[in-house]
XYZ file of C-alpha atoms in Angstrom:
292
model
C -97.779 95.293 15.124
C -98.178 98.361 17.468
C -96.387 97.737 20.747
C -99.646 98.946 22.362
C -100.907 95.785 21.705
C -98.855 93.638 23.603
C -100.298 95.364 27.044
C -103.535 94.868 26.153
C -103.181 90.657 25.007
C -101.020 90.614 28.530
C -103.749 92.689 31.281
C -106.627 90.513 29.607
C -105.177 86.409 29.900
C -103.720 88.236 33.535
C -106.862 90.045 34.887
C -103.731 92.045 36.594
C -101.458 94.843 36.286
C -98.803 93.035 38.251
C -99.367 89.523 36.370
C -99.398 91.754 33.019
C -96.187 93.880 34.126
C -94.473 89.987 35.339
C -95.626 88.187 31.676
C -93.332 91.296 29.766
C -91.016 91.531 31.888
C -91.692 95.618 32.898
C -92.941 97.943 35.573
C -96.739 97.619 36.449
C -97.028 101.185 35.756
C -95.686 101.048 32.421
C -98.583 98.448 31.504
C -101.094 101.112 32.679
C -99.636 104.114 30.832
C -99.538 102.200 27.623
C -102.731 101.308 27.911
C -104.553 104.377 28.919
C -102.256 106.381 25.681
C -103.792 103.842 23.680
C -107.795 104.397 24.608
C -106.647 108.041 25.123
C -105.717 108.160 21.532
C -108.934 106.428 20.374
C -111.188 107.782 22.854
C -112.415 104.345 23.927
C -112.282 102.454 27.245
C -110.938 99.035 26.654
C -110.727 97.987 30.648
C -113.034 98.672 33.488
C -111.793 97.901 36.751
C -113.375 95.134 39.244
C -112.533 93.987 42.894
C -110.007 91.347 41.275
C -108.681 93.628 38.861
C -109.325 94.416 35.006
C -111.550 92.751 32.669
C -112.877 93.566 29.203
C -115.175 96.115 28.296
C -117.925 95.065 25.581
C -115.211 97.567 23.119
C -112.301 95.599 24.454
C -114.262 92.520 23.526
C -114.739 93.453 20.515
C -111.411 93.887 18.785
C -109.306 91.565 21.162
C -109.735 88.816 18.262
C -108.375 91.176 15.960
C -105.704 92.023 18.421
C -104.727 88.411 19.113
C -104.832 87.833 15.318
C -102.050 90.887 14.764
C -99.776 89.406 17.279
C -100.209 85.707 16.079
C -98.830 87.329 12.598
C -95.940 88.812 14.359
C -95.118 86.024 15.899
C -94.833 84.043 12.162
C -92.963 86.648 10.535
C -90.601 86.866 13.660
C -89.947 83.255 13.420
C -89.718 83.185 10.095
C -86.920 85.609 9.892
C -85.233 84.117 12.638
C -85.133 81.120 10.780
C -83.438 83.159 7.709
C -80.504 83.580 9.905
C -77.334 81.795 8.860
C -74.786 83.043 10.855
C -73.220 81.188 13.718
C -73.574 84.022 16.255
C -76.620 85.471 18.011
C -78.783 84.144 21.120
C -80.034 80.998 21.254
C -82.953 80.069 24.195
C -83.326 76.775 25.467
C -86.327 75.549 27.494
C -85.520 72.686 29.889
C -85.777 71.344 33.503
C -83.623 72.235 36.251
C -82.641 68.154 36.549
C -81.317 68.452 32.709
C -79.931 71.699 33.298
C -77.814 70.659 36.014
C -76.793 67.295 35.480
C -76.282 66.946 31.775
C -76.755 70.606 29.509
C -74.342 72.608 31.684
C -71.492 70.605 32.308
C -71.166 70.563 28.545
C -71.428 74.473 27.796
C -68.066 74.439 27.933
C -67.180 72.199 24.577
C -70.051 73.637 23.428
C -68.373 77.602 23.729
C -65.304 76.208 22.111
C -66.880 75.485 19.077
C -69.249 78.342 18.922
C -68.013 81.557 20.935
C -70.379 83.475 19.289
C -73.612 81.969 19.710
C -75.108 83.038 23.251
C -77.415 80.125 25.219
C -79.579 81.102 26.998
C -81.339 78.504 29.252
C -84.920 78.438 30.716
C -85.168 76.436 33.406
C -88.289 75.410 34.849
C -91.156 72.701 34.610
C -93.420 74.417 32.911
C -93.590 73.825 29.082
C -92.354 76.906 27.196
C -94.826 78.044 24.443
C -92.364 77.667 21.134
C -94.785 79.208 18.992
C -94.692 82.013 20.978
C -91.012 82.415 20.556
C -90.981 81.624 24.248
C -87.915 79.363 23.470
C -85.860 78.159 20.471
C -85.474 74.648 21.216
C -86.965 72.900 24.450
C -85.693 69.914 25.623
C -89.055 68.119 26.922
C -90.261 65.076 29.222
C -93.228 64.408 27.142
C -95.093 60.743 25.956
C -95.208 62.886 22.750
C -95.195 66.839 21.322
C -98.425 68.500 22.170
C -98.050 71.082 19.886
C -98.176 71.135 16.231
C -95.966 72.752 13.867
C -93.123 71.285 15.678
C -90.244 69.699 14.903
C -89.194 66.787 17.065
C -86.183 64.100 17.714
C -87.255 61.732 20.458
C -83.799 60.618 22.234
C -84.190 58.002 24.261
C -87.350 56.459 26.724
C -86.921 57.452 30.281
C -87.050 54.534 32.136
C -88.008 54.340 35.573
C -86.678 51.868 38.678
C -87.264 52.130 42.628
C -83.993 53.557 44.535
C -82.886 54.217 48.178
C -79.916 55.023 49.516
C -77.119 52.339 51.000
C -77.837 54.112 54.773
C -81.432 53.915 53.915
C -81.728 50.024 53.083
C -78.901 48.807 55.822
C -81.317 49.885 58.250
C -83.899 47.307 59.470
C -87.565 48.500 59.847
C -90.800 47.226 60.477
C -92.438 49.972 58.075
C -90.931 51.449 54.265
C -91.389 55.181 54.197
C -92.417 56.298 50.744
C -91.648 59.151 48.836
C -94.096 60.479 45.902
C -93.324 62.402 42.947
C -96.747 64.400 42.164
C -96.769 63.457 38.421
C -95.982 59.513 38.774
C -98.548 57.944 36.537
C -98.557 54.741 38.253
C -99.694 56.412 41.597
C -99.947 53.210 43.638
C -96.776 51.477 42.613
C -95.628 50.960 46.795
C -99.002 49.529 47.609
C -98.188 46.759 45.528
C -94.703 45.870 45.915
C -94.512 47.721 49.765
C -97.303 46.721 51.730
C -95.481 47.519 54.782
C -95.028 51.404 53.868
C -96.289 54.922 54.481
C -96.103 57.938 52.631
C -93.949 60.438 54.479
C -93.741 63.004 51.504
C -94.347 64.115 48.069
C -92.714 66.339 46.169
C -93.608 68.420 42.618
C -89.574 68.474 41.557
C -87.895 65.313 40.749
C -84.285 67.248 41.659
C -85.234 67.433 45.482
C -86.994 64.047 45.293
C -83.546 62.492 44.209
C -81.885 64.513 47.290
C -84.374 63.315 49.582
C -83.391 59.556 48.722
C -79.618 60.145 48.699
C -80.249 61.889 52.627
C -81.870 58.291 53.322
C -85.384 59.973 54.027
C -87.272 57.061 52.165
C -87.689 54.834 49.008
C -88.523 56.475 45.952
C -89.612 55.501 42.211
C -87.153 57.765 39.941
C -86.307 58.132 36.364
C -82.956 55.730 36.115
C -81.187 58.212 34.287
C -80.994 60.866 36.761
C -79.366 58.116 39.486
C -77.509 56.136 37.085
C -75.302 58.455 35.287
C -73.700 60.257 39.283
C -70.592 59.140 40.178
C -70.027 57.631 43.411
C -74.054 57.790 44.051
C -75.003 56.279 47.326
C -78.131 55.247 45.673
C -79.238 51.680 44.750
C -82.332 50.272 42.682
C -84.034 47.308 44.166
C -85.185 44.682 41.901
C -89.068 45.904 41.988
C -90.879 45.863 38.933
C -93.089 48.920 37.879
C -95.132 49.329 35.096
C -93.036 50.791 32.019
C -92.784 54.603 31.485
C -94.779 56.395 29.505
C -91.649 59.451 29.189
C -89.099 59.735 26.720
C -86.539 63.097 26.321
C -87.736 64.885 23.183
C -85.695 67.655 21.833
C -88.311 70.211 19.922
C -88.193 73.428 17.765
C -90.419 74.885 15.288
C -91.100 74.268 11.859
C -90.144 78.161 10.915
C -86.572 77.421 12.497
C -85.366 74.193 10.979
C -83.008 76.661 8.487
C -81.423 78.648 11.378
C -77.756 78.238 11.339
C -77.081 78.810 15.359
C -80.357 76.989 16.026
C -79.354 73.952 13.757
C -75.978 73.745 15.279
C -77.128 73.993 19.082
C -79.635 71.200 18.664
C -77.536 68.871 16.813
C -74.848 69.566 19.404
C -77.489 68.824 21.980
C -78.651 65.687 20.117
C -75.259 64.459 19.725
C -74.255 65.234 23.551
C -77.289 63.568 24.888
C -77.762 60.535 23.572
C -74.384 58.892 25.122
C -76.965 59.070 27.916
C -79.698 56.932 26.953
C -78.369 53.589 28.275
C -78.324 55.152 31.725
C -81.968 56.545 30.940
C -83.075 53.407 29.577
C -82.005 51.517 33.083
C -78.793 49.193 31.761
C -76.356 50.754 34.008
C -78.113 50.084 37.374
C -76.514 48.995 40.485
C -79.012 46.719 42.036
C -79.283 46.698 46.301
C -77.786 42.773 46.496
């Protein structure tokens, strides 16, 4: 596929030159030469500009299916190749949260460099889901009920159970009135009203890694996945015997289909698998101290 195209797919789902130039990772001005070679060289106007930016013209509307169909077909044979290679060496991406990332996939990139020195991770970190047919990422390690998208290849490793926690300072203090702390995905939104009458929401937070700071400083009571509390050392946190309805999250480790044959891809997943899942009694809640 011409590189041209690429420019156009990005200024169209962007509306931008700047979210175009962010989404591949170039200079905004290089998205607007490439673009105005390309209707220079075919005498057609693809983009008109409005007061938010670029959108289509009834030309650019025309072959963008075509366009989006040529890079969809790049995309296949790129993964397909990829997933030709069979030698232990090479770039591998990984897509997962910055609570994974730091906790349990870093600490072990050390074993995992003795084994392979020549295979390169790369890690993604963020909450967003990484598009893996897009060759976003390799292998994304995922919080999910279940994959979302098809064509995937998936190894659920262990339910993420959740428990309430605060911190030792936190509950040796006597007060007339709980202060709360919300994650913005919990799918049992109104867990405190029914075990903490006496309580008020103080905060709410979009990361689960500042949430579990926020309870270890003693700011409030928080519901938190048990693996990311039970599995510290020397944590100053402690669960309180609250019941909450059961999670609906388990740790899914996914790649595509095309890959399943790719030596470095195969051996950094089954490392991962392998590494992990000496974790999933803390994630299923068995190792919890309880506030006595």
């Amino acid at each position: 596929m011409d590189d041209d195209y690429q420019y156009i797919v990005a200024l169209y789902q962007s509306g931008t030159l700047s979210g175009a130039a962010k989404q591949l990772k170039v200079n905004h001005t290089t998205v607007a030469r490439r673009i105005q070679a390309f209707e220079k060289r075919f005498k057609v106007r693809l983009f008109e500009r409005v007061p938010k930016g670029y959108q289509l013209t009834e030309t650019g509307k025309a072959v963008l299916p075509d366009i989006a169909l040529l890079k969809e077909q790049q995309r296949n044979i790129e993964r397909k190749l990829f997933g030709q290679d069979q030698l232990l060496s090479g770039e591998v991406n990984i897509a997962l949260t910055p609570e994974l990332a730091n906790d349990f996939v870093v600490p072990a990139l050390n074993e995992f460099n003795a084994l392979y020195p020549n295979i390169q991770t790369n890690l993604l970190i963020g909450s967003m889901h990484k598009d893996l047919h897009a060759r976003e990422a390799d292998i994304a390690l995922r919080f999910t009920p279940s994959p979302s998208q098809d064509d995937l290849i998936g190894r659920k490793l262990f339910a993420s159970n959740w428990g309430v926690y605060a911190s030792d300072d936190y509950l040796s203090t006597s007060r007339a009135q709980h202060r709360v702390l919300l994650w913005e995905l919990e799918f049992e939104a109104d867990w405190h009203n029914k075990y903490l009458p006496s309580s008020n929401v103080i905060a709410r937070f979009d990361q689960l890694g500042p949430l579990v700071t926020a309870t270890k400083n003693g700011l409030g009571i928080a519901k938190l996945p048990c693996g990311l509390v039970d599995s510290q050392q020397n944590s100053n946190l402690y669960r309180l015997d609250i019941p909450v309805k059961p999670s609906i999250w388990s740790l899914w480790l996914l790649y595509h289909s095309d890959l399943k044959t790719a030596a470095k891809v195969t051996a950094t997943k089954d490392f991962l698998y392998q590494h992990l899942s000496q974790f999933s009694l803390y994630f299923s809640g068995e190792h919890s101290r309880y506030w006595k």
